[in-house]
Amino acid sequence: MSAVDFRGYQLPVPTYADLAAEYEQILNSLDAATSGEEAIRAVEQWDALRRRFSTWNALAYTRFCQDTQNEQFKRLREYRDELEPKMTDLAVAMKERLVASPHRAALEARFGTQAFALWECDIASFDPAIETDLVEQSKLGATYAALLAGAKFQFHGEELTLSEIKKFEEDPDRDVRHEAARLRWEWFGRNQEQLDEIFDRLVRLRQTMAEKTGFAQFIDFGYQLRRRIDYGRGDVERFRDEVRERVVPLVGEIRAQQAARLGVEPLMAWDEALFDPAGNPRPLGDAEWMVERASEMFAELGGGMDECFAKMRAQHLMDLCAREGKQPGGFCEMLPDLGMPLIFANFNGTMSDVGVFTHEMGHAFQVYSSRAQPLEDYLWPTIEACEILSMGLEFLTWPQMELFFGEGAERFRRMHLAELLTVLPYIVAVDHFQHLVYAEPHCTADDRAAMWQEMERLYLPTLRWGDLAHPASGRRWHAQLHIFDSPFYYIDYGLALTCALQFWKLAATDCGEALARFGQLCRRGGEAPFGELVKSAGLMSPFEAGCLERVVGQARAELNRAV
Ligand code: ZN
């Protein structure tokens, strides 16, 4: 694996014909295998092919996100969107063969049983009949992304993107906050019809895919897609109920304290992002400066993080600043053939830049640590476990926050904790909403808006939209990428946060032990299902009775300590 400069990194565009021919040759080897050893060699060959394809796939996706208006990148993404389901088709055929292989015992002994459980999910959630629907789904996702990436705002003499205007929603001047929120939501209001239409088409498409695959509804299909092996809808539902019981009242307290501190009554939607009347703490320098500080931070943390980060820096595997045409949000991708991750963000100068950075670096370090796992399936755990590591690193870097915020570090820590807790009810609202939406796939846009309003009543009772007509009409979720792009993903953040908060608690008393367990969990990647990974790190499962209550109690005590 040689070092590259990612800025100019290119790969030959793979063709379906070549890939299919390679697949056929591997399938033939597998069929012809007369021993477990031969079957294992065929799987290894397949794994190398998948890693090569994933590397190209991640590159094509990232290039589009870096510049959604670039015609060449757009065409590349379209090509990728059409190729991907065909690749899934080939992979599922291979998985079907492996699951039924006479050499299964030898394969399980070499690769573990978890791969087979994952492959069974993949088999259940795919049918060649949905190939064109998957292409259509990706196209709708790209339409949504490009629409948001193209949003422009004239504000205080500057032209701003969606990510950039959001920073004014934490301005100490209330009029500025209100104005920024008004402009942002008016943009969504002007695009309401198109956004409702994109989502409607996605919902109907997903229902069709579920039916073609043998499911009555998209919900169960969605759980298979997310490869949820050791828990189900009932567990998730109980978790949502617990959040409503335990966290919603705590958020009420946090909001009341926030209103008192800011001297506003009542606290309005445009006040929620500001936790301190003097302004939220900001990183004391620009992106380049932050990267320097990050190098110091990872040197202090050690455990291989310093090595990973130094390589990412040297290979320019970071695209951090917001700019026009760039897709909003942040993510981490793995380039398996380089053995390196990359991170993508939209820094806008606010404190969340640091949160997004440590979050994505948590993903990056995890996948870097598991790069030697024997199967591509094990590079990442399932997403809820992935997010433990990203949110976990947000907490484990608390002692280093002085590097970024100077004297503002203590305020940052407090706000970080308060903010994450306030997000928890929103997370379950998004999850519950999606269950309602996919239970009634043929309802109207207005029905969906009413469903969302019901969620706000249940989980966000202190939220006041005032004169912001678009979100007040039940359409705040138009701004939530995951609802369009990754159905049922969002609850994963809630499950992971409940685990990450346990790392936070442990780190407060034994930082070394917390870092050691964190590193160990990173290396395990996805070799076990969620519950088992959580247990092996000495954490309590969020589905265990009393877990959320305990975790929230500790967070409440910490927040009250400061008041
Ligand atoms: Zn994440």
XYZ file of C-alpha atoms and ligand atoms in Angstrom:
564
model
C 0.000 0.000 0.000
C 1.784 3.093 -1.180
C 1.151 6.662 -0.055
C -0.757 8.910 -2.444
C -1.711 12.554 -2.718
C -5.488 12.290 -2.601
C -5.986 15.692 -4.234
C -4.954 14.323 -7.602
C -5.759 10.667 -6.919
C -7.485 8.887 -9.774
C -8.440 5.318 -10.520
C -9.409 3.653 -13.775
C -13.187 3.453 -14.132
C -14.186 -0.213 -13.771
C -16.529 -1.786 -16.308
C -19.304 -4.174 -15.462
C -18.119 -6.679 -18.073
C -14.670 -6.955 -16.481
C -16.042 -7.205 -12.970
C -18.644 -9.814 -13.948
C -15.977 -11.895 -15.672
C -13.827 -11.767 -12.575
C -16.790 -12.768 -10.428
C -17.504 -15.698 -12.675
C -13.964 -16.927 -12.415
C -14.096 -16.717 -8.594
C -17.469 -18.473 -8.484
C -16.024 -21.231 -10.619
C -13.077 -21.605 -8.252
C -15.465 -21.758 -5.321
C -17.611 -24.387 -7.009
C -14.569 -26.395 -7.941
C -13.086 -26.230 -4.431
C -12.439 -29.690 -3.088
C -11.207 -28.536 0.315
C -11.877 -25.823 2.858
C -8.477 -24.350 1.999
C -9.437 -23.911 -1.646
C -12.758 -22.325 -0.698
C -10.935 -19.917 1.627
C -8.604 -18.912 -1.217
C -11.588 -18.152 -3.436
C -13.103 -15.963 -0.715
C -9.800 -14.124 -0.338
C -9.739 -13.459 -4.051
C -13.292 -12.169 -3.871
C -12.370 -9.964 -0.947
C -9.527 -8.372 -2.904
C -11.946 -7.607 -5.743
C -14.453 -6.059 -3.343
C -11.780 -3.889 -1.730
C -10.663 -2.656 -5.123
C -14.234 -1.823 -6.137
C -14.965 -0.132 -2.776
C -11.896 2.044 -3.183
C -13.086 3.287 -6.561
C -16.651 3.596 -5.264
C -15.600 5.757 -2.305
C -13.485 7.914 -4.595
C -16.328 8.487 -7.079
C -18.756 9.331 -4.281
C -16.343 11.704 -2.549
C -15.431 13.568 -5.730
C -19.114 14.275 -6.357
C -19.594 15.513 -2.780
C -16.554 17.755 -3.122
C -18.082 19.502 -6.121
C -21.689 18.594 -6.857
C -21.810 21.062 -9.771
C -18.859 19.521 -11.662
C -20.204 17.823 -14.800
C -17.506 15.174 -14.907
C -18.057 14.222 -11.248
C -21.813 14.210 -11.767
C -21.459 11.780 -14.661
C -19.106 9.633 -12.603
C -21.604 9.495 -9.758
C -24.399 8.576 -12.167
C -22.253 5.829 -13.615
C -21.475 4.615 -10.098
C -25.147 4.727 -9.113
C -25.966 2.483 -12.066
C -23.070 0.124 -11.496
C -23.565 -0.337 -7.760
C -26.803 -2.397 -7.788
C -25.303 -4.624 -10.452
C -22.345 -5.174 -8.159
C -24.726 -5.912 -5.286
C -26.393 -8.468 -7.534
C -23.067 -10.188 -8.199
C -22.087 -10.040 -4.527
C -25.427 -11.450 -3.352
C -25.076 -14.355 -5.786
C -21.685 -15.073 -4.242
C -23.092 -14.788 -0.714
C -25.898 -17.224 -1.564
C -23.308 -19.686 -2.732
C -21.204 -19.202 0.418
C -24.098 -19.572 2.826
C -24.952 -22.918 1.204
C -21.340 -23.971 0.664
C -20.300 -27.533 1.604
C -17.174 -25.835 3.015
C -19.100 -23.504 5.271
C -17.619 -24.971 8.458
C -14.071 -24.340 7.234
C -15.019 -20.830 6.091
C -16.610 -20.072 9.469
C -13.545 -21.351 11.241
C -11.380 -18.995 9.184
C -13.606 -15.904 8.951
C -16.010 -16.248 11.873
C -19.780 -16.683 11.855
C -20.635 -12.985 11.792
C -19.983 -12.710 8.042
C -22.592 -15.376 7.409
C -25.145 -13.544 9.545
C -24.432 -10.333 7.608
C -24.663 -12.092 4.266
C -28.006 -13.596 5.229
C -29.297 -10.021 5.826
C -27.909 -8.948 2.457
C -29.540 -11.884 0.700
C -32.892 -11.133 2.358
C -32.826 -7.471 1.337
C -31.914 -7.901 -2.312
C -33.515 -9.235 -5.433
C -32.331 -8.607 -8.991
C -35.829 -7.251 -9.633
C -35.030 -4.136 -7.572
C -31.868 -3.191 -9.452
C -33.455 -0.364 -11.428
C -35.256 0.851 -8.296
C -31.922 1.103 -6.500
C -30.529 3.200 -9.339
C -33.583 5.427 -9.180
C -33.179 5.726 -5.402
C -29.567 6.865 -5.747
C -30.561 9.395 -8.391
C -33.220 10.856 -6.135
C -30.630 11.045 -3.353
C -28.249 12.893 -5.663
C -31.036 15.290 -6.699
C -31.683 16.096 -3.055
C -27.968 16.578 -2.335
C -27.432 18.823 -5.358
C -30.518 20.908 -4.530
C -29.236 21.624 -1.018
C -25.643 22.118 -2.152
C -26.831 24.766 -4.627
C -28.693 26.867 -2.034
C -27.300 30.410 -1.801
C -28.079 33.118 0.702
C -27.359 36.837 0.632
C -26.644 37.704 4.233
C -24.896 40.768 5.646
C -23.218 41.475 2.325
C -21.942 37.914 1.850
C -23.069 35.045 -0.315
C -23.416 31.969 1.882
C -24.139 28.246 1.533
C -26.579 26.371 3.767
C -23.736 25.244 6.043
C -22.357 28.754 6.227
C -25.616 30.517 7.067
C -26.284 28.069 9.895
C -23.440 29.522 11.928
C -25.432 32.747 12.344
C -28.063 30.737 14.203
C -25.683 30.788 17.148
C -24.934 34.515 16.931
C -25.229 36.310 20.301
C -27.521 38.902 18.617
C -31.033 37.498 18.688
C -32.149 39.445 15.597
C -29.269 37.995 13.617
C -30.198 34.482 14.719
C -33.798 34.998 13.782
C -32.923 36.502 10.413
C -30.557 33.624 9.565
C -33.143 31.024 10.572
C -35.845 32.881 8.616
C -33.758 32.998 5.430
C -32.736 29.364 5.734
C -36.265 28.114 6.273
C -37.680 30.377 3.572
C -35.352 28.635 1.142
C -36.813 25.288 2.217
C -40.279 26.834 1.910
C -39.608 27.890 -1.690
C -38.475 24.334 -2.449
C -41.228 22.635 -0.475
C -42.994 21.115 -3.440
C -39.830 19.635 -4.879
C -38.664 18.297 -1.506
C -42.044 16.716 -0.777
C -42.030 15.241 -4.274
C -38.520 13.749 -3.958
C -39.423 12.191 -0.636
C -42.760 10.880 -1.890
C -41.030 9.166 -4.780
C -38.445 7.686 -2.406
C -41.105 6.319 -0.052
C -43.103 4.725 -2.861
C -39.971 3.333 -4.427
C -38.891 1.781 -1.139
C -42.338 0.239 -0.661
C -42.075 -1.263 -4.160
C -38.628 -2.658 -3.402
C -39.886 -4.203 -0.166
C -42.776 -5.884 -1.970
C -40.558 -7.205 -4.752
C -38.255 -8.701 -2.121
C -41.075 -10.421 -0.260
C -41.808 -7.935 2.539
C -45.229 -6.404 3.182
C -43.675 -3.104 4.241
C -40.419 -1.272 3.904
C -39.825 -1.233 7.682
C -38.706 -4.864 8.071
C -36.847 -4.628 4.781
C -35.093 -1.510 6.119
C -33.962 -3.368 9.254
C -32.435 -6.098 7.078
C -30.749 -3.437 4.953
C -29.184 -1.992 8.079
C -27.976 -5.502 8.946
C -29.565 -5.492 12.384
C -28.776 -8.943 13.620
C -29.273 -9.034 17.357
C -32.163 -6.629 17.990
C -35.451 -5.661 16.384
C -38.312 -3.190 16.197
C -39.548 -3.977 19.698
C -36.170 -3.102 21.215
C -35.971 0.148 19.277
C -39.501 1.044 20.302
C -38.702 0.495 23.983
C -35.595 2.644 23.601
C -37.698 5.472 22.137
C -40.149 5.169 25.043
C -37.288 5.376 27.515
C -35.949 8.499 25.842
C -39.397 10.048 26.138
C -39.589 9.149 29.813
C -36.018 9.862 30.898
C -34.518 12.361 28.487
C -37.388 14.616 27.394
C -37.834 15.983 30.956
C -34.072 16.529 31.272
C -34.041 18.440 27.987
C -36.883 20.549 29.385
C -34.581 21.453 32.301
C -31.650 22.188 29.978
C -33.825 24.442 27.803
C -35.190 26.288 30.840
C -31.654 26.941 32.110
C -30.627 28.024 28.631
C -33.534 30.486 28.416
C -32.616 31.916 31.809
C -28.967 32.303 30.847
C -29.838 33.970 27.550
C -32.504 36.111 29.220
C -35.198 35.145 26.719
C -38.706 34.036 27.526
C -39.816 31.887 25.902
C -36.874 30.199 24.214
C -37.595 30.103 20.486
C -36.299 27.740 17.785
C -33.714 30.334 16.738
C -32.337 30.481 20.294
C -31.706 26.765 20.686
C -28.240 26.655 19.109
C -26.874 29.344 21.440
C -25.996 28.066 24.894
C -24.078 31.056 26.193
C -25.093 34.750 26.051
C -21.469 35.695 25.324
C -21.591 33.437 22.272
C -20.656 29.773 21.954
C -16.900 29.243 22.145
C -15.244 29.064 18.751
C -12.049 27.401 17.652
C -9.279 29.993 17.893
C -8.020 29.550 14.323
C -8.900 28.390 10.842
C -8.955 24.863 9.417
C -5.218 24.744 8.783
C -4.542 25.887 12.330
C -6.958 23.251 13.640
C -5.116 20.524 11.758
C -1.905 21.629 13.516
C -3.630 21.490 16.904
C -5.091 18.101 16.001
C -1.599 16.755 15.393
C -0.663 17.809 18.936
C -3.877 16.298 20.275
C -3.310 12.909 18.654
C 0.318 12.916 19.770
C -0.961 13.283 23.347
C -3.573 10.571 22.914
C -1.208 8.139 21.154
C -2.450 4.583 20.754
C -1.870 4.725 16.991
C -4.076 7.787 16.470
C -0.992 9.931 15.915
C 0.265 7.607 13.204
C -3.126 7.446 11.477
C -3.539 11.219 11.516
C 0.002 11.917 10.301
C -0.596 9.667 7.306
C -3.946 11.284 6.560
C -2.290 14.683 6.635
C 0.586 13.663 4.441
C -1.782 12.135 1.879
C -4.276 15.043 1.975
C -7.108 12.750 3.016
C -9.117 15.606 4.510
C -11.471 18.085 2.859
C -12.678 20.216 5.723
C -13.943 23.668 4.681
C -17.402 24.683 3.480
C -17.610 26.094 -0.046
C -20.177 26.592 -2.766
C -21.179 23.433 -4.586
C -19.910 21.167 -1.837
C -22.408 18.744 -0.330
C -23.332 19.788 3.236
C -22.516 17.589 6.224
C -19.578 15.427 7.169
C -18.560 11.828 6.608
C -15.688 9.387 6.631
C -14.950 6.956 3.818
C -12.499 4.077 3.701
C -10.188 3.503 0.756
C -9.403 -0.173 1.422
C -6.720 -0.499 -1.246
C -4.778 2.372 0.318
C -5.476 1.100 3.829
C -6.474 4.683 4.594
C -9.648 6.570 5.495
C -10.587 10.073 4.348
C -12.752 12.630 6.113
C -15.070 15.243 4.651
C -16.586 18.196 6.529
C -17.993 21.686 6.074
C -16.193 23.822 8.633
C -17.905 27.148 9.156
C -15.934 28.564 12.083
C -18.277 27.399 14.880
C -17.654 25.087 17.792
C -19.322 22.255 15.929
C -16.331 22.184 13.576
C -14.367 20.626 16.409
C -17.196 18.194 17.184
C -17.519 17.153 13.542
C -13.761 16.808 13.235
C -13.289 14.564 16.293
C -16.403 12.623 15.267
C -15.185 11.855 11.760
C -11.691 11.151 13.078
C -13.258 8.580 15.423
C -14.649 6.798 12.365
C -11.354 7.219 10.561
C -9.314 5.793 13.402
C -11.709 2.868 13.841
C -11.570 1.819 10.205
C -7.838 2.403 10.038
C -7.426 0.134 13.072
C -9.472 -2.684 11.537
C -7.923 -2.484 8.073
C -6.204 -5.845 8.534
C -9.466 -7.689 9.230
C -9.712 -10.661 6.866
C -12.984 -9.588 5.220
C -14.195 -6.300 3.864
C -17.425 -6.969 5.760
C -15.461 -6.478 8.991
C -13.776 -3.154 8.186
C -16.713 -1.303 9.688
C -19.089 -2.571 12.352
C -22.806 -2.041 11.750
C -23.577 1.661 11.985
C -24.864 1.887 15.569
C -21.548 0.380 16.688
C -19.598 2.603 14.277
C -21.110 5.657 15.902
C -19.936 4.571 19.358
C -16.380 5.101 18.156
C -17.059 8.460 16.485
C -19.027 9.856 19.425
C -16.648 8.102 21.776
C -13.704 10.049 20.385
C -15.680 13.291 20.753
C -15.681 12.530 24.494
C -12.212 11.019 24.807
C -10.690 14.211 23.372
C -12.307 16.386 26.081
C -9.023 16.828 27.991
C -7.393 18.184 24.799
C -10.054 20.807 24.045
C -7.898 23.612 25.461
C -5.811 23.212 22.301
C -8.729 24.375 20.162
C -10.696 26.661 22.475
C -8.172 27.983 24.993
C -10.111 29.412 27.925
C -13.386 28.487 26.201
C -12.676 24.744 26.574
C -14.685 24.241 29.759
C -17.669 26.011 28.229
C -17.276 23.855 25.133
C -17.339 20.629 27.185
C -20.479 21.649 29.005
C -22.259 22.692 25.809
C -21.135 19.591 23.991
C -22.748 17.427 26.652
C -25.904 19.546 26.863
C -26.224 19.677 23.097
C -25.896 15.918 22.631
C -28.532 15.308 25.268
C -30.902 17.758 23.583
C -30.383 15.923 20.294
C -31.476 12.574 21.734
C -35.240 13.317 21.639
C -34.819 14.638 18.085
C -33.062 11.407 17.120
C -35.928 9.251 18.336
C -38.445 11.641 16.744
C -36.736 11.097 13.376
C -36.794 7.342 13.922
C -40.416 7.169 15.047
C -41.447 9.440 12.146
C -39.887 7.068 9.637
C -41.752 4.117 11.152
C -45.015 6.044 10.680
C -44.125 7.128 7.145
C -43.218 3.651 5.918
C -46.236 2.088 7.625
C -48.410 4.245 5.358
C -46.424 4.643 2.163
C -49.292 5.987 0.117
C -50.272 8.938 2.274
C -49.936 12.564 1.168
C -47.252 15.135 1.883
C -49.622 16.893 4.252
C -50.275 13.639 6.123
C -46.521 13.269 6.575
C -46.253 16.837 7.841
C -48.978 16.048 10.386
C -47.059 12.926 11.459
C -43.973 15.044 12.055
C -45.971 17.550 14.099
C -47.165 14.666 16.243
C -43.507 13.701 16.803
C -42.698 17.225 17.924
C -45.550 17.088 20.411
C -44.301 13.781 21.789
C -40.562 14.319 21.893
C -39.876 18.046 21.498
C -42.567 19.693 23.590
C -40.525 22.821 24.329
C -39.796 23.617 20.670
C -41.386 26.864 19.403
C -41.202 27.762 15.734
C -42.823 31.204 16.023
C -43.086 32.806 12.590
C -40.915 30.222 10.803
C -43.716 28.966 8.598
C -41.960 26.072 6.879
C -40.892 24.057 9.933
C -44.051 25.126 11.751
C -45.992 23.355 8.992
C -44.410 20.025 10.011
C -41.548 19.995 7.498
C -38.403 20.528 9.511
C -37.262 17.077 8.407
C -36.742 18.431 4.872
C -33.333 19.521 6.163
C -32.449 16.046 7.469
C -30.309 14.255 4.875
C -30.636 10.820 6.534
C -34.411 10.795 6.127
C -33.948 11.025 2.376
C -30.743 9.083 1.985
C -30.462 6.454 4.703
C -33.789 5.288 6.120
C -33.725 4.101 9.742
C -30.113 5.200 10.148
C -30.845 7.955 12.645
C -31.639 5.870 15.740
C -28.126 4.473 15.457
C -26.852 7.795 16.811
C -29.077 7.433 19.867
C -27.970 3.876 20.591
C -24.358 4.857 20.062
C -24.611 7.975 22.222
C -25.905 5.873 25.103
C -22.742 3.770 24.766
C -20.368 6.678 24.079
C -21.564 8.387 27.259
C -20.318 5.333 29.140
C -16.860 5.919 27.641
C -17.154 9.534 28.781
C -17.962 8.444 32.330
C -15.125 5.916 32.410
C -12.621 8.419 30.975
C -13.419 10.865 33.764
C -12.060 8.393 36.317
C -9.657 6.242 34.274
C -8.620 7.796 31.018
C -6.029 5.111 30.214
C -8.547 2.303 30.635
C -11.112 4.151 28.486
C -8.567 4.673 25.691
C -7.436 1.049 25.863
C -11.000 -0.282 25.565
C -11.693 2.220 22.796
C -8.664 1.066 20.784
C -9.636 -2.563 21.283
C -13.171 -1.908 20.033
C -11.755 -0.053 17.000
C -9.604 -3.027 16.058
C -12.515 -5.457 16.281
C -14.241 -3.567 13.461
C -17.356 -5.488 12.488
C -16.320 -9.000 13.456
C -19.250 -9.259 15.903
C -22.807 -7.889 16.119
C -23.687 -4.723 18.050
C -24.641 -6.305 21.389
C -21.538 -8.460 21.526
C -19.201 -5.565 20.649
C -20.783 -3.411 23.341
C -20.422 -6.159 25.922
C -16.817 -6.882 24.985
C -15.952 -3.224 25.652
C -17.439 -3.563 29.139
C -20.391 -1.313 28.278
C -24.072 -1.776 29.073
C -26.388 -2.284 26.107
C -28.840 0.589 25.510
C -31.556 -2.077 25.366
C -30.763 -3.301 28.876
C -33.287 -2.136 31.462
C -31.967 0.824 33.449
C -29.099 1.629 31.068
C -30.443 4.913 29.738
C -31.627 5.963 33.189
C -28.161 5.454 34.609
C -26.339 7.173 31.777
C -28.689 10.150 31.765
C -28.439 10.435 35.549
C -24.667 10.776 35.290
C -24.964 13.420 32.579
C -27.550 15.351 34.584
C -25.241 15.349 37.621
C -22.406 16.699 35.491
C -24.558 19.477 34.052
C -25.918 20.457 37.454
C -22.398 20.546 38.868
C -21.696 23.502 36.602
C -24.766 25.583 37.318
Zn -20.804 9.255 12.380
